[in-house]
mmCIF file of C-alpha atoms in Angstrom:
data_model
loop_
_atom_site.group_PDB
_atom_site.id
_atom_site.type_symbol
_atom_site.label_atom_id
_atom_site.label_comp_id
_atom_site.label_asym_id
_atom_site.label_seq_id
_atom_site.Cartn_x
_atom_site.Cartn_y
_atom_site.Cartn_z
ATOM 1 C CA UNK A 334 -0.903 -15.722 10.260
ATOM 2 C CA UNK A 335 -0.342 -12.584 12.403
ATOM 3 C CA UNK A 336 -3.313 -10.711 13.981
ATOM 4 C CA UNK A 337 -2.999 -7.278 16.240
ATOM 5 C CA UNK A 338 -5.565 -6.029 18.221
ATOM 6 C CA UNK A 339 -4.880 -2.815 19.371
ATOM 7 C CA UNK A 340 -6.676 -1.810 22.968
ATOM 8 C CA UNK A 341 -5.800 -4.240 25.354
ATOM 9 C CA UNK A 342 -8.810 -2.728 27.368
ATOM 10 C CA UNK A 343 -12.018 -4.898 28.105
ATOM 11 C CA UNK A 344 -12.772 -5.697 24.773
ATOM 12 C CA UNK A 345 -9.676 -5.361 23.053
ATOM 13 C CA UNK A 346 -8.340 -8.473 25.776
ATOM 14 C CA UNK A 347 -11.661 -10.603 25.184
ATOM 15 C CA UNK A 348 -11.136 -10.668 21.422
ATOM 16 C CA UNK A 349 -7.151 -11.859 22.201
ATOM 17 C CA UNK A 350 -8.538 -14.474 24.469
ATOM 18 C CA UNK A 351 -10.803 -15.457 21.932
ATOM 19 C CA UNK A 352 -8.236 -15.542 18.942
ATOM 20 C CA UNK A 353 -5.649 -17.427 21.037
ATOM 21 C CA UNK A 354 -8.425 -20.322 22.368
ATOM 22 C CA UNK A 355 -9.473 -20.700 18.725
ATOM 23 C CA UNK A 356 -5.752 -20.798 17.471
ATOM 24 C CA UNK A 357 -6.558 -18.386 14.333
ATOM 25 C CA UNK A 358 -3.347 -17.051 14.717
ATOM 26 C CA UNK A 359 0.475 -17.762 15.118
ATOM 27 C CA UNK A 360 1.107 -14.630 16.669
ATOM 28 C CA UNK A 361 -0.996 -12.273 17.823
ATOM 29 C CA UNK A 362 0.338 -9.160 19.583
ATOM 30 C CA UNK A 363 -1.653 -6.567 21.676
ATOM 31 C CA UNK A 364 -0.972 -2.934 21.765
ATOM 32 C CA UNK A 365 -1.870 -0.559 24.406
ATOM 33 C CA UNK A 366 -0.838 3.282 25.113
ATOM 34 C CA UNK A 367 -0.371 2.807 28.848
ATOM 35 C CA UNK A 368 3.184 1.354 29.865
ATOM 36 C CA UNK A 369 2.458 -2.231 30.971
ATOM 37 C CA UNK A 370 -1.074 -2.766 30.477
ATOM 38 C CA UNK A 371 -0.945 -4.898 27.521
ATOM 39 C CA UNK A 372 2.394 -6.554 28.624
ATOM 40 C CA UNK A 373 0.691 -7.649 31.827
ATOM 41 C CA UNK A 374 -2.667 -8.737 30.143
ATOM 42 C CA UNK A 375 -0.491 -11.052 27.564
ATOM 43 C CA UNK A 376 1.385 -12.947 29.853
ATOM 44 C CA UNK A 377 -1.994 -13.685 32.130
ATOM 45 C CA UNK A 378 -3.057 -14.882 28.917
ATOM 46 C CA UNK A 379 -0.409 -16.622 28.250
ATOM 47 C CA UNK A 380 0.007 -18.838 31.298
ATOM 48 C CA UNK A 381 -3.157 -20.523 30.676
ATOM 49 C CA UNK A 382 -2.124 -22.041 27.378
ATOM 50 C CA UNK A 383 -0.835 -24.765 29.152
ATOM 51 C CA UNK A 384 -3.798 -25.323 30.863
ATOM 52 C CA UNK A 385 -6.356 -24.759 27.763
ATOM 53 C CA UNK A 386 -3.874 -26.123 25.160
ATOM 54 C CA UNK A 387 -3.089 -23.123 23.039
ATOM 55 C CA UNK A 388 0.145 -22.629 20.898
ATOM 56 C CA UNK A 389 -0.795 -19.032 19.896
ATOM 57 C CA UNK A 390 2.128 -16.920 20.859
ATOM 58 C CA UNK A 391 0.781 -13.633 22.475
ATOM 59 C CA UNK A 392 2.947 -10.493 22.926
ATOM 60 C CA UNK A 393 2.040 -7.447 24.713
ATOM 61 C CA UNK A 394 3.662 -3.988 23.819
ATOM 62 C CA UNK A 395 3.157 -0.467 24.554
ATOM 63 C CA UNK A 396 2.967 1.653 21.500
ATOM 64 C CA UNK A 397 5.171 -0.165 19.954
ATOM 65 C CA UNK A 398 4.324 -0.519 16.176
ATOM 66 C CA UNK A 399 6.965 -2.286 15.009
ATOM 67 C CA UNK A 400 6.395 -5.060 16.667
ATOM 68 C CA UNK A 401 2.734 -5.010 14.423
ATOM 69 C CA UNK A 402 4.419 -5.316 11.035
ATOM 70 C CA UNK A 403 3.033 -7.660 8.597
ATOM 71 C CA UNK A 404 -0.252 -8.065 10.428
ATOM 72 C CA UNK A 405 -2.780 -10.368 8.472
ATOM 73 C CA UNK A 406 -5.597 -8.682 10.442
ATOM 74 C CA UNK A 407 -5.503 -5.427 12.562
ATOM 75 C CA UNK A 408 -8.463 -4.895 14.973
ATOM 76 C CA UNK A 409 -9.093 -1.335 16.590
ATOM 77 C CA UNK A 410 -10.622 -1.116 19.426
ATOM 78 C CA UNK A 411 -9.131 1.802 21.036
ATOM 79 C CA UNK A 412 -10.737 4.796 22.487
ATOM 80 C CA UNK A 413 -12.858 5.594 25.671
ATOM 81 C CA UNK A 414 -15.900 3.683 26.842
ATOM 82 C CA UNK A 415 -18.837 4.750 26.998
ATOM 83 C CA UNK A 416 -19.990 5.554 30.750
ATOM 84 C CA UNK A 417 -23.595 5.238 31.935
ATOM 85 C CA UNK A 418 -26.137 7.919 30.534
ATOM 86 C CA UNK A 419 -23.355 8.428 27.524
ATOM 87 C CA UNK A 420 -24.168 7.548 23.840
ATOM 88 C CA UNK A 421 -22.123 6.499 21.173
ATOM 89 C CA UNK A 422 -22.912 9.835 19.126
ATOM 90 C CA UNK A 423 -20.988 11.611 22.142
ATOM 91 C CA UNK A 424 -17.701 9.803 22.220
ATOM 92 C CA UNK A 425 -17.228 10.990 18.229
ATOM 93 C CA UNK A 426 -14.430 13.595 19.002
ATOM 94 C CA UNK A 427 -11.649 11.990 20.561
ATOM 95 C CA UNK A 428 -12.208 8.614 19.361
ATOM 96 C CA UNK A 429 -12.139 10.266 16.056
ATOM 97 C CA UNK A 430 -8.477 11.257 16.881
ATOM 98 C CA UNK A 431 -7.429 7.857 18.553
ATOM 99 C CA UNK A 432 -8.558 6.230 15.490
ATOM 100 C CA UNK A 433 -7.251 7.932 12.626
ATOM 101 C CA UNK A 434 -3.430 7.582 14.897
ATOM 102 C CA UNK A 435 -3.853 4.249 15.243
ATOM 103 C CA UNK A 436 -5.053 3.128 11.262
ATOM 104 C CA UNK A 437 -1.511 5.502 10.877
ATOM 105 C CA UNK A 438 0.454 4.049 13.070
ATOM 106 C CA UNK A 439 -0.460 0.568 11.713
ATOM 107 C CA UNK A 440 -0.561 0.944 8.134
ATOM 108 C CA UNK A 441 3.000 2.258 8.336
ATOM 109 C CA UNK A 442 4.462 -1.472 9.379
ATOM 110 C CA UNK A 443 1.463 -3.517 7.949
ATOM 111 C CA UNK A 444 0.218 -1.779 4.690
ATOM 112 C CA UNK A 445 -1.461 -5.233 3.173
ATOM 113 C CA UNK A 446 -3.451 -5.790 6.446
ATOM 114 C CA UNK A 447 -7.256 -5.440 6.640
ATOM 115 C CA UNK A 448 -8.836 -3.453 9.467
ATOM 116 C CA UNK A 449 -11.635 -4.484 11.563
ATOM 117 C CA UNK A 450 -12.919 -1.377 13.319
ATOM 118 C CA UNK A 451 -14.706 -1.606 16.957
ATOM 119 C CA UNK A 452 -14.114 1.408 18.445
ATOM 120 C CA UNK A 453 -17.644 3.747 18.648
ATOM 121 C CA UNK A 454 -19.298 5.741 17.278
ATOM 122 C CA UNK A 455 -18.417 2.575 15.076
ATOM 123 C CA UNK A 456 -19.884 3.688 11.611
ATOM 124 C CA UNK A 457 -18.722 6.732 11.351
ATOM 125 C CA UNK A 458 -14.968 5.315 13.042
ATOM 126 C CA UNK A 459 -15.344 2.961 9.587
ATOM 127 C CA UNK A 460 -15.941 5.701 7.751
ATOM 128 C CA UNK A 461 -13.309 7.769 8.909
ATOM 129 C CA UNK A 462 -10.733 4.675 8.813
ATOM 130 C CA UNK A 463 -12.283 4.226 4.834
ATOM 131 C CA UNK A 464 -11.886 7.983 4.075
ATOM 132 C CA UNK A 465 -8.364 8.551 5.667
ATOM 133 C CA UNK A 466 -6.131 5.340 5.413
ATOM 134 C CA UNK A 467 -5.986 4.998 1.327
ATOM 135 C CA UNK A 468 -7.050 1.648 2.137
ATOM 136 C CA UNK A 469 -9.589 -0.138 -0.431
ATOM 137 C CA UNK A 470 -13.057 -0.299 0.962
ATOM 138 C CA UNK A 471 -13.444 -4.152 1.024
ATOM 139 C CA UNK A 472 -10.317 -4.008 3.890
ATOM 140 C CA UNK A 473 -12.204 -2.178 6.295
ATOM 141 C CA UNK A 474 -15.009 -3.580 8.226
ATOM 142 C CA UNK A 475 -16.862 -2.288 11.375
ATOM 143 C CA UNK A 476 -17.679 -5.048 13.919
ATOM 144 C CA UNK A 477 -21.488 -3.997 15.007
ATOM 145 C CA UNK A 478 -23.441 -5.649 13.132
ATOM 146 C CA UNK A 479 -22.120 -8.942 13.999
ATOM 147 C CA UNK A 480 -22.637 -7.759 17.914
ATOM 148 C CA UNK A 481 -26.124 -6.835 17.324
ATOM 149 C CA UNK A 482 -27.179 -9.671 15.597
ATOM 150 C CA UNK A 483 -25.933 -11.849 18.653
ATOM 151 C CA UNK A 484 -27.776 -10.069 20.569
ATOM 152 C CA UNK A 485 -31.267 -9.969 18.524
ATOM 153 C CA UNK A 486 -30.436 -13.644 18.882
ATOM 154 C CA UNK A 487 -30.300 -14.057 22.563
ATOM 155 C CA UNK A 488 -33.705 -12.080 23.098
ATOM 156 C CA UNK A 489 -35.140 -13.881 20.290
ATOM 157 C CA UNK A 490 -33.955 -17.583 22.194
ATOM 158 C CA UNK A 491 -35.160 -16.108 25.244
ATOM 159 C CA UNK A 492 -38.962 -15.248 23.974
ATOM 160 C CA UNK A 493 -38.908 -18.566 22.341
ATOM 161 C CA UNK A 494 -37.314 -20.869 24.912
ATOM 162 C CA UNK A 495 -34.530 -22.496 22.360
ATOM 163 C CA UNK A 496 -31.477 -22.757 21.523
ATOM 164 C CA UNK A 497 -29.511 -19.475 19.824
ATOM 165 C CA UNK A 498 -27.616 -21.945 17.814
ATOM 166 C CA UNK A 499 -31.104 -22.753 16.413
ATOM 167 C CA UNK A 500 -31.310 -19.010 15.198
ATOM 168 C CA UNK A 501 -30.737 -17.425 11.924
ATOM 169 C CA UNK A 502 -31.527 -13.264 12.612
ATOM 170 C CA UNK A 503 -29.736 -10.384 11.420
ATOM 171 C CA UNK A 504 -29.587 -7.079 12.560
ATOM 172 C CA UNK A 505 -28.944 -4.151 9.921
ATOM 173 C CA UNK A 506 -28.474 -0.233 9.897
ATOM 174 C CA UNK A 507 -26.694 1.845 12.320
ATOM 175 C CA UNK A 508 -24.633 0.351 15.158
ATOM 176 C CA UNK A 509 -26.672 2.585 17.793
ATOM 177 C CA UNK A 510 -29.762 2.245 19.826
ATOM 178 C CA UNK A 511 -32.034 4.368 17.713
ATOM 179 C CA UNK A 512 -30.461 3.409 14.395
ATOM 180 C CA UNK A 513 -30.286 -0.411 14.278
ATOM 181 C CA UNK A 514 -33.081 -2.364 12.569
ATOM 182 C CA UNK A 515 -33.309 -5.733 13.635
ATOM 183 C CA UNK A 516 -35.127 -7.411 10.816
ATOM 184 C CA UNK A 517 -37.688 -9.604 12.757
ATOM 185 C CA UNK A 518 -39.734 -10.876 9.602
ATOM 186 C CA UNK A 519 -36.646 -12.223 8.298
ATOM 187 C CA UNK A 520 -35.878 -13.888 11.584
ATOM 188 C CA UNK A 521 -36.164 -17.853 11.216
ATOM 189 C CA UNK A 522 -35.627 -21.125 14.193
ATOM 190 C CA UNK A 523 -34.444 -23.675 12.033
ATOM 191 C CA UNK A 524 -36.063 -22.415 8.434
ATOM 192 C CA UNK A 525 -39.167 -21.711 10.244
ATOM 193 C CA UNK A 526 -40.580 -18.039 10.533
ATOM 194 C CA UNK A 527 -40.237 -16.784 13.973
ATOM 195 C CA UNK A 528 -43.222 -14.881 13.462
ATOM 196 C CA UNK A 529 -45.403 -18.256 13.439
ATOM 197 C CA UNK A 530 -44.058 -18.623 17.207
ATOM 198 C CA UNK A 531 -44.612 -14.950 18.772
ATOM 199 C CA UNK A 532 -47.156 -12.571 19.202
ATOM 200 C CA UNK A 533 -46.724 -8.702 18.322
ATOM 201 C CA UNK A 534 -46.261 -7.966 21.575
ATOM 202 C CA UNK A 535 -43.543 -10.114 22.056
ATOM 203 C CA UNK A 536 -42.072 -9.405 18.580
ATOM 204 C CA UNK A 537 -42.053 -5.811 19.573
ATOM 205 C CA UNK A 538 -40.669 -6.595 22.904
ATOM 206 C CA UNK A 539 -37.429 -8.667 21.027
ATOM 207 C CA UNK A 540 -36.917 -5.952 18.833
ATOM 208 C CA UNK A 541 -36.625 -3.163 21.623
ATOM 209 C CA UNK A 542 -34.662 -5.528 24.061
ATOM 210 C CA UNK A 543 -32.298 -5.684 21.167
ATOM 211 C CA UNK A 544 -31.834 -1.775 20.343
ATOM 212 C CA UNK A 545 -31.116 -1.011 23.796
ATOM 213 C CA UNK A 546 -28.970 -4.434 24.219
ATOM 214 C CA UNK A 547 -25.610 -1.933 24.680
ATOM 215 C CA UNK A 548 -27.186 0.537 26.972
ATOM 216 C CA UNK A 549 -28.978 -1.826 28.978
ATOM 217 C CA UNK A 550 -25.615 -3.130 30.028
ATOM 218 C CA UNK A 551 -23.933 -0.168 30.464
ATOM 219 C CA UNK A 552 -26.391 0.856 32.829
ATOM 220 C CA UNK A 553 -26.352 -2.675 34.691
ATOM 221 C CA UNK A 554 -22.525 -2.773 35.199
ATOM 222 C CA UNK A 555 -21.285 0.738 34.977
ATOM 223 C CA UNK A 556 -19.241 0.308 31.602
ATOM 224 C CA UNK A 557 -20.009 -1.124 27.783
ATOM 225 C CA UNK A 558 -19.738 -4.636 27.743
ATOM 226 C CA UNK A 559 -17.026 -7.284 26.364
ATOM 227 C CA UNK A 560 -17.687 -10.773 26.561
ATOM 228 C CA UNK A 561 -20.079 -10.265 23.352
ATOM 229 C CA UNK A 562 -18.450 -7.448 21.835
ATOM 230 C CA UNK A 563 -14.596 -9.742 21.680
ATOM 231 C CA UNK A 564 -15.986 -12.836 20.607
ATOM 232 C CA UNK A 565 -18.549 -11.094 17.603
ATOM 233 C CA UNK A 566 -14.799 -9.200 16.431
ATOM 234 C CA UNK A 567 -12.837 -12.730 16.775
ATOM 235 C CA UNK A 568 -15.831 -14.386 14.961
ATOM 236 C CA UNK A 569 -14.816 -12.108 12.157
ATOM 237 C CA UNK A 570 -11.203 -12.322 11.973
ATOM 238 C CA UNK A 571 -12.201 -16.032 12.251
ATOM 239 C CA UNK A 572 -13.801 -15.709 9.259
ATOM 240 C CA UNK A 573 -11.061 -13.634 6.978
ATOM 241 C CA UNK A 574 -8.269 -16.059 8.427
ATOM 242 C CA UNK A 575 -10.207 -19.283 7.760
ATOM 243 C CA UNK A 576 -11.402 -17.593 4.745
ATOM 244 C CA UNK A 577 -14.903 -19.523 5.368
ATOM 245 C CA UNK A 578 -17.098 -17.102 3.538
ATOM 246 C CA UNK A 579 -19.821 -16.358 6.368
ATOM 247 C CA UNK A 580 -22.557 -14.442 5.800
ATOM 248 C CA UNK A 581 -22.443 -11.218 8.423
ATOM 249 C CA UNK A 582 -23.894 -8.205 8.985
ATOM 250 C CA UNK A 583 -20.601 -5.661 8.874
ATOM 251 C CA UNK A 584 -20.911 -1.894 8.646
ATOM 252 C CA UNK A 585 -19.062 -1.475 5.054
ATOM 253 C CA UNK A 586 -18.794 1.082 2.381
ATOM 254 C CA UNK A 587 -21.969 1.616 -0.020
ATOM 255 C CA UNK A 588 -21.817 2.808 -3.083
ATOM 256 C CA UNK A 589 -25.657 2.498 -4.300
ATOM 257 C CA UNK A 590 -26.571 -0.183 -2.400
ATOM 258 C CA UNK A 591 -29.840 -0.374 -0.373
ATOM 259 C CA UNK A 592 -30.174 3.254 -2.358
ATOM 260 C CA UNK A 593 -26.997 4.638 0.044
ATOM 261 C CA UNK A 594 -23.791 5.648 -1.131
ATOM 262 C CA UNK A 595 -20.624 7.767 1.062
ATOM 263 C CA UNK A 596 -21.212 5.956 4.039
ATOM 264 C CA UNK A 597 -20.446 2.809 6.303
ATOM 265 C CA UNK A 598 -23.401 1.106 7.775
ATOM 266 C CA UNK A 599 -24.587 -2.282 8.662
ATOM 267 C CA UNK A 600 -25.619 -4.823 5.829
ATOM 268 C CA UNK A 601 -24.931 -8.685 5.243
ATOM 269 C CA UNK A 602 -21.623 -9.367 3.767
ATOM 270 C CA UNK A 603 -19.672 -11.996 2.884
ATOM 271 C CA UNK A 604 -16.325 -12.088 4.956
ATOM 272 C CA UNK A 605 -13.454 -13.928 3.391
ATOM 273 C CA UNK A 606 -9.738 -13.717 3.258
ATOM 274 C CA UNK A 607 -9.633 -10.377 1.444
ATOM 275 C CA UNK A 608 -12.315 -8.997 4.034
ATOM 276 C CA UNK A 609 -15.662 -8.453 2.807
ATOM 277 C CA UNK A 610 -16.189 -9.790 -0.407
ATOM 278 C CA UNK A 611 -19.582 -9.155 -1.836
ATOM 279 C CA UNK A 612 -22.967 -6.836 -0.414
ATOM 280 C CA UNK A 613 -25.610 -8.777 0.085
ATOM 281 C CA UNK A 614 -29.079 -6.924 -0.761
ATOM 282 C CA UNK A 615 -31.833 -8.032 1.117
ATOM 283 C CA UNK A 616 -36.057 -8.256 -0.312
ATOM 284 C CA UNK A 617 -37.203 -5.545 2.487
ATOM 285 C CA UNK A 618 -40.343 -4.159 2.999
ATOM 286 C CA UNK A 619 -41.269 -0.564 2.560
ATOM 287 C CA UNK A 620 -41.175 0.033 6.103
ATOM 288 C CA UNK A 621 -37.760 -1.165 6.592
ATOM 289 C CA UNK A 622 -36.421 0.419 3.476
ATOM 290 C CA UNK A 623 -37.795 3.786 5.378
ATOM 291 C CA UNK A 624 -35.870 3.135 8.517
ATOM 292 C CA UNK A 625 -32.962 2.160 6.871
ATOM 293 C CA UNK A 626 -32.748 5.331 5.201
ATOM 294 C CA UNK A 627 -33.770 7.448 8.284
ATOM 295 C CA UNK A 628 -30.868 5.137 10.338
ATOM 296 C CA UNK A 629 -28.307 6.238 6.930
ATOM 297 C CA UNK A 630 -29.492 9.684 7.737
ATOM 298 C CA UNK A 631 -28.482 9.528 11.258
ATOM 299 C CA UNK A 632 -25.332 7.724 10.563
ATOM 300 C CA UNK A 633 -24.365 10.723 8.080
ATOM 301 C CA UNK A 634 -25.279 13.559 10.771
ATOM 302 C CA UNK A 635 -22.571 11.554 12.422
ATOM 303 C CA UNK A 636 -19.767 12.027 10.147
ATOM 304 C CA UNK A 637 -20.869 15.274 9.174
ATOM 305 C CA UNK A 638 -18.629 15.998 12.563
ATOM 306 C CA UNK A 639 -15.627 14.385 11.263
ATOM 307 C CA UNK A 640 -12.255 17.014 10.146
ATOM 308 C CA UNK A 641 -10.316 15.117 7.477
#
């Protein structure tokens, strides 16, 4: 198995750590556009091996496609950051650009490969990758879902004083902070109904905590954050290489479900070796049918920026 992440940045390194620890991979390469960067970042890497026990061979290049081809798994997390006060909705223009180079770039040496997309504004950065690469839709998958729901997860542990682990909670909709539903009354600690455990207040508390999980960090240490963001990607590409059929909330084509079609948003899917293999459609309530439809409607303002 080969895997290429592409962005050796924050994120982009994170998810190669992660990969390599786990051993999904035989080779994994990372790709930067600035000379060195992703050179340097893959031999730091790959001096601990010996000391964690790795056998993942990581190779750093700069812009250097060929040394991509016949990628199993391509992740994308190129593009600039988002800086404090900045959302996602603002970064649309040149990421739009970055990303429709790189899904270019890579499909040119590795035309079988599926594409996990991280880079933000991440739905419509799916939807551009789904609209412009020729790709079918089940090989394109945008990471946020799987993010937020980590997330929801830690707030929920937090209010409840247990174990994430313990935690089955899924966030859905839009990957921004006025767009994502996390879908509380669905949220279970072992089987059980969170609800039984927390108040409204608190329930309202989790689910705000968990809207503004990406800005609250960005504010706190000046850039988005990582550490989550690489290992909720790597848990994916875990999942397509191991082909272990998890259930995961992935921003992925519609075409009718949850009442939505032309667009990439958030909803469970099962991830397996072809990429996402089936939509799952949740029972929701009337209320969060509405704010899944205002969150598609946001999501589609979006890409109604996007040049083709």
């Amino acid at each position: 198995m080969k895997v290429t992440v592409v962005g050796a940045g924050a994120v982009g390194a994170t998810c190669t750590d992660n990969i390599a620890r786990k051993e999904l991979a035989e080779e994994l390469i990372l790709l930067d556009i600035k000379e060195g960067f992703a050179e340097g970042k893959s031999i730091d890497m790959m001096q601990t091996s010996a000391l964690l026990g790795f056998d993942t061979k990581i190779k750093g290049c700069t812009n250097d496609y060929a040394s991509t081809a016949d990628s199993n798994v391509v992740v994308i997390t190129s593009g600039l950051p988002r800086k404090p006060g900045m959302t996602r909705e603002e970064l649309i223009g040149t990421n739009a650009d970055i990303v429709k180079g790189v899904t270019e770039n890579i499909l040119q040496y590795s035309p079988d490969a599926v594409i996990i997309v991280v880079s933000n504004p991440m739905d419509t950065m799916t939807y551009l990758t789904l609209k412009t690469s020729g790709l079918s839709k089940n090989r394109i998958i945008g990471m946020g879902g799987a993010l937020d729901s980590a997330r929801f997860k830690y707030y929920l542990s937090q209010e409840l004083g247990c174990s994430p682990a313990d935690l089955n909670a899924m966030v859905i909709g839009g990957h921004g902070d006025t767009t994502m539903i996390p879908l509380i009354k669905h949220a279970t600690w072992n089987s059980i109904p969170v609800t039984q455990f927390l108040s409204q207040e608190q329930q309202d508390k989790v689910v705000s905590s968990t809207m503004v999980g990406g800005a609250t960090l960005t504010k706190l240490i000046g850039t988005s954050a990582w550490y989550a963001p690489g290992a909720g990607t790597a848990a994916i590409v875990e999942s397509i290489l191991r082909d272990e059929k998890k259930l995961l909330p992935c921003s992925v084509s519609l075409e009718g479900e949850y009442g939505q079609s032309d667009i990439a948003i958030g909803v469970p899917v099962v991830i397996g070796k072809n990429g996402w293999e089936k939509i799952i459609e949740l029972n929701l309530s009337e209320d969060e049918k509405t704010a899944f439809a205002k969150s598609a409607e946001a999501v589609r303002n979006m890409n109604d920026v996007l040049s083709f």
